[in-house]
PDB file of C-alpha atoms and ligand atoms in Angstrom:
ATOM      1  CA  MET A   1     -20.324 -11.486 -22.779  1.00 76.00           C
ATOM      2  CA  SER A   2     -17.804  -9.070 -24.176  1.00 89.00           C
ATOM      3  CA  GLY A   3     -14.232  -8.685 -23.249  1.00 93.00           C
ATOM      4  CA  ALA A   4     -11.417 -11.261 -23.429  1.00 96.00           C
ATOM      5  CA  ALA A   5     -12.167 -14.927 -22.449  1.00 97.00           C
ATOM      6  CA  PRO A   6     -10.818 -15.798 -18.955  1.00 98.00           C
ATOM      7  CA  LEU A   7      -7.283 -17.284 -19.061  1.00 98.00           C
ATOM      8  CA  VAL A   8      -6.859 -19.694 -15.679  1.00 98.00           C
ATOM      9  CA  LEU A   9      -3.126 -19.588 -14.280  1.00 98.00           C
ATOM     10  CA  ARG A  10      -2.781 -22.029 -11.345  1.00 98.00           C
ATOM     11  CA  HIS A  11      -0.050 -21.731  -8.713  1.00 98.00           C
ATOM     12  CA  PRO A  12       0.511 -24.213  -5.792  1.00 98.00           C
ATOM     13  CA  ASP A  13      -0.456 -21.728  -2.958  1.00 98.00           C
ATOM     14  CA  ALA A  14      -1.360 -18.158  -2.025  1.00 98.00           C
ATOM     15  CA  ALA A  15       2.199 -17.082  -1.766  1.00 98.00           C
ATOM     16  CA  SER A  16       2.920 -18.164  -5.400  1.00 98.00           C
ATOM     17  CA  VAL A  17      -0.159 -16.639  -6.567  1.00 98.00           C
ATOM     18  CA  ALA A  18       0.899 -13.267  -4.850  1.00 98.00           C
ATOM     19  CA  ALA A  19       4.626 -13.649  -5.907  1.00 98.00           C
ATOM     20  CA  MET A  20       3.546 -14.478  -9.601  1.00 98.00           C
ATOM     21  CA  THR A  21       1.065 -11.751  -9.885  1.00 98.00           C
ATOM     22  CA  ALA A  22       3.682  -9.341  -8.403  1.00 98.00           C
ATOM     23  CA  GLY A  23       5.999 -10.055 -11.404  1.00 98.00           C
ATOM     24  CA  ARG A  24       3.252  -9.658 -13.854  1.00 98.00           C
ATOM     25  CA  LEU A  25       2.116  -6.532 -12.480  1.00 98.00           C
ATOM     26  CA  LEU A  26       5.719  -5.051 -12.495  1.00 98.00           C
ATOM     27  CA  ALA A  27       5.884  -6.138 -16.310  1.00 98.00           C
ATOM     28  CA  ALA A  28       2.442  -4.488 -17.209  1.00 98.00           C
ATOM     29  CA  VAL A  29       2.975  -1.439 -15.299  1.00 98.00           C
ATOM     30  CA  GLN A  30       6.690  -0.965 -16.836  1.00 98.00           C
ATOM     31  CA  ASP A  31       5.108  -1.544 -20.437  1.00 98.00           C
ATOM     32  CA  ALA A  32       2.321   1.160 -19.484  1.00 98.00           C
ATOM     33  CA  VAL A  33       4.761   3.733 -18.491  1.00 98.00           C
ATOM     34  CA  VAL A  34       7.254   3.081 -21.378  1.00 97.00           C
ATOM     35  CA  GLU A  35       4.355   2.754 -24.057  1.00 98.00           C
ATOM     36  CA  ARG A  36       2.135   5.608 -22.572  1.00 97.00           C
ATOM     37  CA  GLY A  37       4.246   7.528 -19.904  1.00 98.00           C
ATOM     38  CA  VAL A  38       1.588   6.520 -17.181  1.00 98.00           C
ATOM     39  CA  ALA A  39       0.081   3.627 -15.756  1.00 98.00           C
ATOM     40  CA  HIS A  40      -3.372   3.317 -13.788  1.00 98.00           C
ATOM     41  CA  VAL A  41      -3.833   0.302 -11.572  1.00 98.00           C
ATOM     42  CA  ALA A  42      -6.764  -0.430  -9.261  1.00 98.00           C
ATOM     43  CA  LEU A  43      -5.939  -2.514  -6.271  1.00 98.00           C
ATOM     44  CA  THR A  44      -8.090  -4.706  -4.300  1.00 98.00           C
ATOM     45  CA  GLY A  45      -8.790  -5.163  -0.627  1.00 96.00           C
ATOM     46  CA  GLY A  46      -9.107  -8.436   1.227  1.00 96.00           C
ATOM     47  CA  SER A  47      -6.286 -10.912   2.091  1.00 97.00           C
ATOM     48  CA  MET A  48      -4.955 -11.368  -1.452  1.00 98.00           C
ATOM     49  CA  GLY A  49      -4.968  -7.728  -2.176  1.00 97.00           C
ATOM     50  CA  SER A  50      -2.172  -7.178   0.797  1.00 97.00           C
ATOM     51  CA  ALA A  51      -0.597 -10.234   0.015  1.00 98.00           C
ATOM     52  CA  LEU A  52       0.070  -9.211  -3.539  1.00 98.00           C
ATOM     53  CA  VAL A  53       1.420  -5.563  -2.204  1.00 98.00           C
ATOM     54  CA  GLY A  54       3.709  -7.379   0.101  1.00 98.00           C
ATOM     55  CA  ALA A  55       5.124  -9.275  -2.804  1.00 98.00           C
ATOM     56  CA  LEU A  56       5.586  -6.251  -4.722  1.00 98.00           C
ATOM     57  CA  ALA A  57       7.517  -4.495  -1.905  1.00 97.00           C
ATOM     58  CA  GLU A  58       9.718  -7.357  -1.372  1.00 97.00           C
ATOM     59  CA  HIS A  59      10.121  -8.193  -5.357  1.00 98.00           C
ATOM     60  CA  ARG A  60      13.862  -7.735  -6.294  1.00 97.00           C
ATOM     61  CA  GLN A  61      12.908  -6.206  -9.591  1.00 97.00           C
ATOM     62  CA  ARG A  62      10.366  -3.677  -8.230  1.00 97.00           C
ATOM     63  CA  GLY A  63      13.059  -0.856  -8.910  1.00 96.00           C
ATOM     64  CA  VAL A  64      12.583  -1.498 -12.711  1.00 96.00           C
ATOM     65  CA  VAL A  65       9.360   0.443 -12.547  1.00 97.00           C
ATOM     66  CA  ASP A  66       9.352   4.424 -12.461  1.00 98.00           C
ATOM     67  CA  TRP A  67       7.004   4.542  -9.759  1.00 98.00           C
ATOM     68  CA  SER A  68       6.532   8.257 -10.036  1.00 97.00           C
ATOM     69  CA  ARG A  69       4.276   7.623 -13.062  1.00 98.00           C
ATOM     70  CA  VAL A  70       2.146   4.968 -11.649  1.00 98.00           C
ATOM     71  CA  HIS A  71      -1.345   5.980 -10.126  1.00 98.00           C
ATOM     72  CA  VAL A  72      -2.930   3.829  -7.870  1.00 98.00           C
ATOM     73  CA  TRP A  73      -6.694   3.523  -7.035  1.00 98.00           C
ATOM     74  CA  TRP A  74      -8.813   1.140  -5.115  1.00 98.00           C
ATOM     75  CA  GLY A  75     -11.621  -0.984  -6.554  1.00 98.00           C
ATOM     76  CA  ASP A  76     -13.388  -0.540  -3.468  1.00 98.00           C
ATOM     77  CA  GLU A  77     -13.005   0.965   0.081  1.00 98.00           C
ATOM     78  CA  ARG A  78     -14.595   0.354   3.493  1.00 98.00           C
ATOM     79  CA  TYR A  79     -16.439   3.687   4.501  1.00 98.00           C
ATOM     80  CA  LEU A  80     -14.273   4.149   7.581  1.00 98.00           C
ATOM     81  CA  PRO A  81     -11.949   7.150   8.774  1.00 98.00           C
ATOM     82  CA  ALA A  82      -8.461   7.627   7.288  1.00 98.00           C
ATOM     83  CA  GLY A  83      -6.063   5.245   9.001  1.00 98.00           C
ATOM     84  CA  ASP A  84      -8.691   2.891  10.203  1.00 98.00           C
ATOM     85  CA  ASP A  85      -7.185  -0.846  10.398  1.00 98.00           C
ATOM     86  CA  ASP A  86     -10.114  -1.941   8.397  1.00 98.00           C
ATOM     87  CA  ARG A  87      -9.837  -0.035   5.572  1.00 98.00           C
ATOM     88  CA  ASN A  88      -8.122  -1.572   2.462  1.00 98.00           C
ATOM     89  CA  ASP A  89      -5.808   1.381   1.925  1.00 98.00           C
ATOM     90  CA  THR A  90      -4.353   1.050   5.361  1.00 98.00           C
ATOM     91  CA  GLN A  91      -3.812  -2.913   5.252  1.00 98.00           C
ATOM     92  CA  ASN A  92      -2.085  -2.212   1.842  1.00 98.00           C
ATOM     93  CA  ASP A  93       0.060   0.483   3.403  1.00 98.00           C
ATOM     94  CA  ARG A  94       1.065  -1.546   6.048  1.00 98.00           C
ATOM     95  CA  ALA A  95       1.580  -4.368   3.523  1.00 98.00           C
ATOM     96  CA  GLY A  96       4.463  -2.044   1.682  1.00 98.00           C
ATOM     97  CA  LEU A  97       2.491   0.051  -0.431  1.00 98.00           C
ATOM     98  CA  THR A  98       4.326   3.250   0.711  1.00 96.00           C
ATOM     99  CA  SER A  99       7.659   1.766   0.398  1.00 97.00           C
ATOM    100  CA  LEU A 100       7.383   1.634  -3.521  1.00 97.00           C
ATOM    101  CA  GLY A 101       8.265   5.125  -4.214  1.00 96.00           C
ATOM    102  CA  LEU A 102       4.611   6.365  -5.220  1.00 98.00           C
ATOM    103  CA  VAL A 103       3.858  10.012  -5.424  1.00 98.00           C
ATOM    104  CA  PRO A 104       1.436  10.575  -2.748  1.00 97.00           C
ATOM    105  CA  GLU A 105      -0.884  12.600  -5.156  1.00 97.00           C
ATOM    106  CA  HIS A 106      -0.919   9.681  -7.358  1.00 98.00           C
ATOM    107  CA  VAL A 107      -2.107   7.432  -4.715  1.00 98.00           C
ATOM    108  CA  HIS A 108      -6.247   8.278  -5.111  1.00 98.00           C
ATOM    109  CA  ARG A 109      -7.741   7.236  -1.484  1.00 98.00           C
ATOM    110  CA  VAL A 110     -11.324   7.094  -1.127  1.00 98.00           C
ATOM    111  CA  ALA A 111     -12.938   9.671   1.355  1.00 98.00           C
ATOM    112  CA  GLY A 112     -14.191   8.141   4.770  1.00 98.00           C
ATOM    113  CA  PRO A 113     -16.768   9.768   7.254  1.00 98.00           C
ATOM    114  CA  ASP A 114     -13.941  12.037   8.603  1.00 98.00           C
ATOM    115  CA  THR A 115     -13.766  13.846   5.354  1.00 98.00           C
ATOM    116  CA  SER A 116     -16.901  13.339   3.628  1.00 98.00           C
ATOM    117  CA  ALA A 117     -20.493  13.727   4.666  1.00 98.00           C
ATOM    118  CA  SER A 118     -21.950  10.505   3.181  1.00 98.00           C
ATOM    119  CA  ALA A 119     -20.646   7.456   1.324  1.00 98.00           C
ATOM    120  CA  GLU A 120     -22.729   8.772  -1.532  1.00 98.00           C
ATOM    121  CA  GLU A 121     -20.597  11.924  -1.308  1.00 98.00           C
ATOM    122  CA  SER A 122     -17.690  10.193  -1.103  1.00 98.00           C
ATOM    123  CA  ALA A 123     -18.664   7.860  -4.214  1.00 98.00           C
ATOM    124  CA  ALA A 124     -19.180  11.218  -6.046  1.00 98.00           C
ATOM    125  CA  ALA A 125     -15.944  12.616  -5.001  1.00 98.00           C
ATOM    126  CA  TYR A 126     -14.027   9.478  -6.154  1.00 98.00           C
ATOM    127  CA  GLU A 127     -15.885   9.413  -9.395  1.00 98.00           C
ATOM    128  CA  ARG A 128     -15.062  13.266 -10.152  1.00 98.00           C
ATOM    129  CA  ALA A 129     -11.130  12.198  -9.095  1.00 98.00           C
ATOM    130  CA  LEU A 130     -11.196   9.288 -11.869  1.00 98.00           C
ATOM    131  CA  ARG A 131     -12.746  11.479 -14.475  1.00 97.00           C
ATOM    132  CA  GLU A 132     -10.336  14.321 -13.712  1.00 96.00           C
ATOM    133  CA  HIS A 133      -7.087  12.305 -12.972  1.00 94.00           C
ATOM    134  CA  GLY A 134      -7.901   8.708 -14.584  1.00 91.00           C
ATOM    135  CA  SER A 135      -6.774   7.974 -17.853  1.00 90.00           C
ATOM    136  CA  GLY A 136     -10.379   6.764 -19.126  1.00 90.00           C
ATOM    137  CA  LEU A 137      -8.841   3.128 -19.228  1.00 97.00           C
ATOM    138  CA  TRP A 138      -7.319   1.058 -16.623  1.00 98.00           C
ATOM    139  CA  ASP A 139      -4.060  -0.654 -17.363  1.00 98.00           C
ATOM    140  CA  VAL A 140      -4.821  -3.257 -14.530  1.00 98.00           C
ATOM    141  CA  VAL A 141      -7.742  -3.938 -12.397  1.00 98.00           C
ATOM    142  CA  LEU A 142      -6.972  -6.343  -9.562  1.00 98.00           C
ATOM    143  CA  LEU A 143      -9.963  -8.122  -7.709  1.00 98.00           C
ATOM    144  CA  GLY A 144     -10.000 -10.625  -4.978  1.00 98.00           C
ATOM    145  CA  VAL A 145     -13.101 -12.483  -5.291  1.00 98.00           C
ATOM    146  CA  GLY A 146     -15.477 -13.534  -2.066  1.00 98.00           C
ATOM    147  CA  PRO A 147     -16.766 -17.175  -1.637  1.00 98.00           C
ATOM    148  CA  ASP A 148     -20.316 -15.784  -2.766  1.00 98.00           C
ATOM    149  CA  GLY A 149     -18.663 -14.484  -6.145  1.00 98.00           C
ATOM    150  CA  HIS A 150     -18.496 -10.606  -5.189  1.00 98.00           C
ATOM    151  CA  VAL A 151     -15.661  -8.601  -6.364  1.00 98.00           C
ATOM    152  CA  ALA A 152     -14.852  -5.127  -4.977  1.00 98.00           C
ATOM    153  CA  SER A 153     -18.005  -4.512  -2.890  1.00 98.00           C
ATOM    154  CA  LEU A 154     -20.490  -5.794  -5.632  1.00 98.00           C
ATOM    155  CA  PHE A 155     -22.388  -8.455  -4.089  1.00 98.00           C
ATOM    156  CA  PRO A 156     -24.544 -10.876  -5.853  1.00 98.00           C
ATOM    157  CA  GLY A 157     -28.244  -9.781  -5.367  1.00 95.00           C
ATOM    158  CA  HIS A 158     -27.335  -6.556  -4.006  1.00 96.00           C
ATOM    159  CA  PRO A 159     -28.778  -3.309  -5.333  1.00 95.00           C
ATOM    160  CA  ALA A 160     -25.408  -1.999  -6.019  1.00 96.00           C
ATOM    161  CA  GLN A 161     -24.178  -4.948  -7.962  1.00 97.00           C
ATOM    162  CA  LEU A 162     -25.447  -3.859 -11.368  1.00 93.00           C
ATOM    163  CA  ARG A 163     -25.539  -0.122 -11.181  1.00 97.00           C
ATOM    164  CA  ASP A 164     -24.874   1.384 -14.475  1.00 96.00           C
ATOM    165  CA  ASP A 165     -25.508   5.042 -13.894  1.00 96.00           C
ATOM    166  CA  ALA A 166     -22.103   5.770 -12.309  1.00 97.00           C
ATOM    167  CA  LEU A 167     -18.480   4.978 -12.198  1.00 98.00           C
ATOM    168  CA  VAL A 168     -18.392   4.658  -8.393  1.00 98.00           C
ATOM    169  CA  VAL A 169     -21.395   3.707  -5.983  1.00 98.00           C
ATOM    170  CA  ALA A 170     -22.151   3.934  -2.277  1.00 98.00           C
ATOM    171  CA  VAL A 171     -22.756   0.536  -0.976  1.00 98.00           C
ATOM    172  CA  HIS A 172     -25.189   0.043   2.065  1.00 98.00           C
ATOM    173  CA  ASP A 173     -25.887  -3.224   4.098  1.00 97.00           C
ATOM    174  CA  SER A 174     -22.727  -4.889   2.740  1.00 97.00           C
ATOM    175  CA  PRO A 175     -22.906  -8.658   3.510  1.00 97.00           C
ATOM    176  CA  LYS A 176     -19.582  -8.675   4.142  1.00 96.00           C
ATOM    177  CA  PRO A 177     -18.563  -6.393   7.152  1.00 96.00           C
ATOM    178  CA  PRO A 178     -18.292  -3.332   7.601  1.00 98.00           C
ATOM    179  CA  PRO A 179     -21.637  -2.490   6.075  1.00 98.00           C
ATOM    180  CA  VAL A 180     -20.970   0.773   4.580  1.00 98.00           C
ATOM    181  CA  ARG A 181     -18.562   0.917   1.553  1.00 98.00           C
ATOM    182  CA  VAL A 182     -17.648   2.798  -1.670  1.00 98.00           C
ATOM    183  CA  SER A 183     -17.242   0.730  -4.821  1.00 98.00           C
ATOM    184  CA  ILE A 184     -16.425   1.118  -8.514  1.00 98.00           C
ATOM    185  CA  THR A 185     -18.953  -0.267 -10.651  1.00 98.00           C
ATOM    186  CA  ILE A 186     -18.669  -3.492 -12.838  1.00 98.00           C
ATOM    187  CA  ASP A 187     -18.836  -1.356 -16.098  1.00 97.00           C
ATOM    188  CA  CYS A 188     -16.091   0.750 -14.749  1.00 98.00           C
ATOM    189  CA  LEU A 189     -13.906  -2.236 -13.664  1.00 98.00           C
ATOM    190  CA  SER A 190     -14.421  -3.672 -17.018  1.00 98.00           C
ATOM    191  CA  ASN A 191     -12.909  -0.735 -18.702  1.00 98.00           C
ATOM    192  CA  SER A 192      -9.510  -2.083 -18.467  1.00 98.00           C
ATOM    193  CA  ARG A 193      -6.848  -3.607 -20.630  1.00 98.00           C
ATOM    194  CA  GLY A 194      -6.354  -6.244 -17.938  1.00 98.00           C
ATOM    195  CA  VAL A 195      -8.615  -7.532 -15.357  1.00 98.00           C
ATOM    196  CA  TRP A 196      -6.815  -9.967 -12.995  1.00 98.00           C
ATOM    197  CA  PHE A 197      -8.469 -12.052 -10.269  1.00 98.00           C
ATOM    198  CA  VAL A 198      -6.193 -13.100  -7.558  1.00 98.00           C
ATOM    199  CA  VAL A 199      -7.701 -15.807  -5.701  1.00 98.00           C
ATOM    200  CA  SER A 200      -6.662 -18.463  -2.997  1.00 98.00           C
ATOM    201  CA  GLY A 201      -8.291 -21.151  -0.747  1.00 98.00           C
ATOM    202  CA  GLY A 202     -10.772 -23.903  -0.980  1.00 98.00           C
ATOM    203  CA  ASP A 203     -13.642 -21.869   0.183  1.00 98.00           C
ATOM    204  CA  LYS A 204     -13.432 -20.009  -3.144  1.00 98.00           C
ATOM    205  CA  ALA A 205     -13.609 -22.933  -5.501  1.00 98.00           C
ATOM    206  CA  ASP A 206     -17.275 -22.592  -6.358  1.00 98.00           C
ATOM    207  CA  ALA A 207     -16.934 -18.942  -6.619  1.00 98.00           C
ATOM    208  CA  VAL A 208     -13.979 -19.445  -9.376  1.00 98.00           C
ATOM    209  CA  ALA A 209     -15.743 -22.015 -11.091  1.00 98.00           C
ATOM    210  CA  ARG A 210     -18.874 -19.540 -11.697  1.00 98.00           C
ATOM    211  CA  GLY A 211     -16.598 -16.672 -12.284  1.00 98.00           C
ATOM    212  CA  VAL A 212     -14.547 -18.726 -15.191  1.00 98.00           C
ATOM    213  CA  ALA A 213     -17.728 -20.174 -16.579  1.00 97.00           C
ATOM    214  CA  GLY A 214     -19.780 -16.818 -16.790  1.00 97.00           C
ATOM    215  CA  ALA A 215     -22.314 -17.443 -14.505  1.00 97.00           C
ATOM    216  CA  PRO A 216     -25.381 -14.999 -14.273  1.00 98.00           C
ATOM    217  CA  ALA A 217     -24.997 -11.767 -12.045  1.00 98.00           C
ATOM    218  CA  ALA A 218     -27.382 -13.404  -9.450  1.00 97.00           C
ATOM    219  CA  GLU A 219     -24.539 -16.040  -9.099  1.00 98.00           C
ATOM    220  CA  SER A 220     -21.760 -14.210  -9.579  1.00 98.00           C
ATOM    221  CA  SER A 221     -20.237 -10.593  -9.986  1.00 98.00           C
ATOM    222  CA  ALA A 222     -16.805 -11.802 -10.785  1.00 98.00           C
ATOM    223  CA  ALA A 223     -18.274 -13.480 -13.875  1.00 98.00           C
ATOM    224  CA  GLN A 224     -19.799 -10.059 -15.120  1.00 98.00           C
ATOM    225  CA  VAL A 225     -16.243  -8.209 -15.184  1.00 98.00           C
ATOM    226  CA  ARG A 226     -13.606  -9.067 -18.329  1.00 98.00           C
ATOM    227  CA  GLY A 227     -10.873  -7.183 -19.428  1.00 98.00           C
ATOM    228  CA  LEU A 228     -10.859  -5.753 -22.936  1.00 98.00           C
ATOM    229  CA  GLU A 229      -7.330  -7.490 -23.641  1.00 98.00           C
ATOM    230  CA  ARG A 230      -6.808  -9.897 -21.022  1.00 98.00           C
ATOM    231  CA  THR A 231      -8.848 -11.721 -18.223  1.00 98.00           C
ATOM    232  CA  LEU A 232      -6.548 -13.450 -16.114  1.00 98.00           C
ATOM    233  CA  TRP A 233      -7.711 -15.599 -13.084  1.00 98.00           C
ATOM    234  CA  LEU A 234      -4.389 -16.273 -10.955  1.00 98.00           C
ATOM    235  CA  VAL A 235      -5.559 -18.873  -8.500  1.00 98.00           C
ATOM    236  CA  ASP A 236      -3.856 -21.515  -6.297  1.00 98.00           C
ATOM    237  CA  GLU A 237      -4.850 -25.288  -6.879  1.00 98.00           C
ATOM    238  CA  PRO A 238      -7.369 -25.215  -3.817  1.00 98.00           C
ATOM    239  CA  ALA A 239      -9.636 -22.245  -5.474  1.00 98.00           C
ATOM    240  CA  ALA A 240      -8.985 -24.024  -8.878  1.00 98.00           C
ATOM    241  CA  ALA A 241     -10.414 -27.308  -7.580  1.00 98.00           C
ATOM    242  CA  ARG A 242     -13.675 -27.225  -9.100  1.00 98.00           C
ATOM    243  CA  LEU A 243     -12.499 -26.168 -12.638  1.00 97.00           C
ATOM    244  CA  VAL A 244     -13.323 -28.632 -15.294  1.00 83.00           C
TER     245      VAL A 244
HETATM  246  O1  6PG B 301     -13.159  -4.600   0.700  1.00 50.36           O
HETATM  247  C1  6PG B 301     -13.238  -5.989   0.651  1.00 50.36           C
HETATM  248  O2  6PG B 301     -13.542  -6.681   1.252  1.00 50.36           O
HETATM  249  C2  6PG B 301     -12.369  -6.734  -0.681  1.00 50.36           C
HETATM  250  O3  6PG B 301     -12.257  -5.674  -1.682  1.00 50.36           O
HETATM  251  C3  6PG B 301     -13.272  -7.819  -1.370  1.00 50.36           C
HETATM  252  O4  6PG B 301     -13.703  -7.861  -2.417  1.00 50.36           O
HETATM  253  C4  6PG B 301     -12.204  -8.862  -1.146  1.00 50.36           C
HETATM  254  O5  6PG B 301     -11.206  -8.726  -2.325  1.00 50.36           O
HETATM  255  C5  6PG B 301     -13.010 -10.029  -1.361  1.00 50.36           C
HETATM  256  O6  6PG B 301     -13.953 -10.336  -0.077  1.00 50.36           O
HETATM  257  C6  6PG B 301     -11.823 -11.243  -1.164  1.00 50.36           C
HETATM  258  O7  6PG B 301     -11.132 -11.032   0.212  1.00 50.36           O
HETATM  259  P1  6PG B 301     -10.028 -12.285   0.511  1.00 50.36           P
HETATM  260  O8  6PG B 301      -8.905 -12.207  -0.676  1.00 50.36           O
HETATM  261  O9  6PG B 301      -9.451 -11.878   1.655  1.00 50.36           O
HETATM  262  O10 6PG B 301     -10.596 -13.583   0.189  1.00 50.36           O
END
């Protein structure tokens, strides 16, 4: 398994994971903007994804970042109309994303059925946007982790999990509702300086242990993703319960 070995950072609870990750992300984004003039971050859905955005929006030091130079993307999106309550970007917006000072053109949203004919068409469009507006290397990819070890919309044992013929794929019959999604692939997620897993809750303890240990793909999508420079597992104590 190539990439940086996982580094586990334990926190007392979910709020602490979100707050500490927000501080780390501000620093990483500031470094990227100062060093390279731009930062590309892939956000995650789920409760920890929105908790992180909320912590960013409330962070007293959020103003240190020139947000006009930051591009945000989503590691996955539910294939639902723009503004739908169950979309990851809608939930992130409501958590405070739109208060950061991002340039709307740098907030790269996945097309839903209201602006695309299919999830496949939406995935192809998102891939084109990545190739055209991305930097070829993520600065930070943020990933929540499901109890089954899924990340983004890549589920162990699902046909889309190990697709390596595209950067972005359509996902049907998702075990986690809603059933149709668009997801960045494992290879593309791994093409990042940093991959940061943000995980809380005892129901994730097995998934965290398998992810950190490098379990096979049939048991863990998380274990297949590592950053080129850093792989961080930002977890609370309940989620760390099965770590040796
Ligand atoms: O679209 C999604 O559902 C998310 O991207 C998904 O991958 C999420 O990150 C995990 O299911 C963890 O979700 P929680 O943090 O809510 O447990």
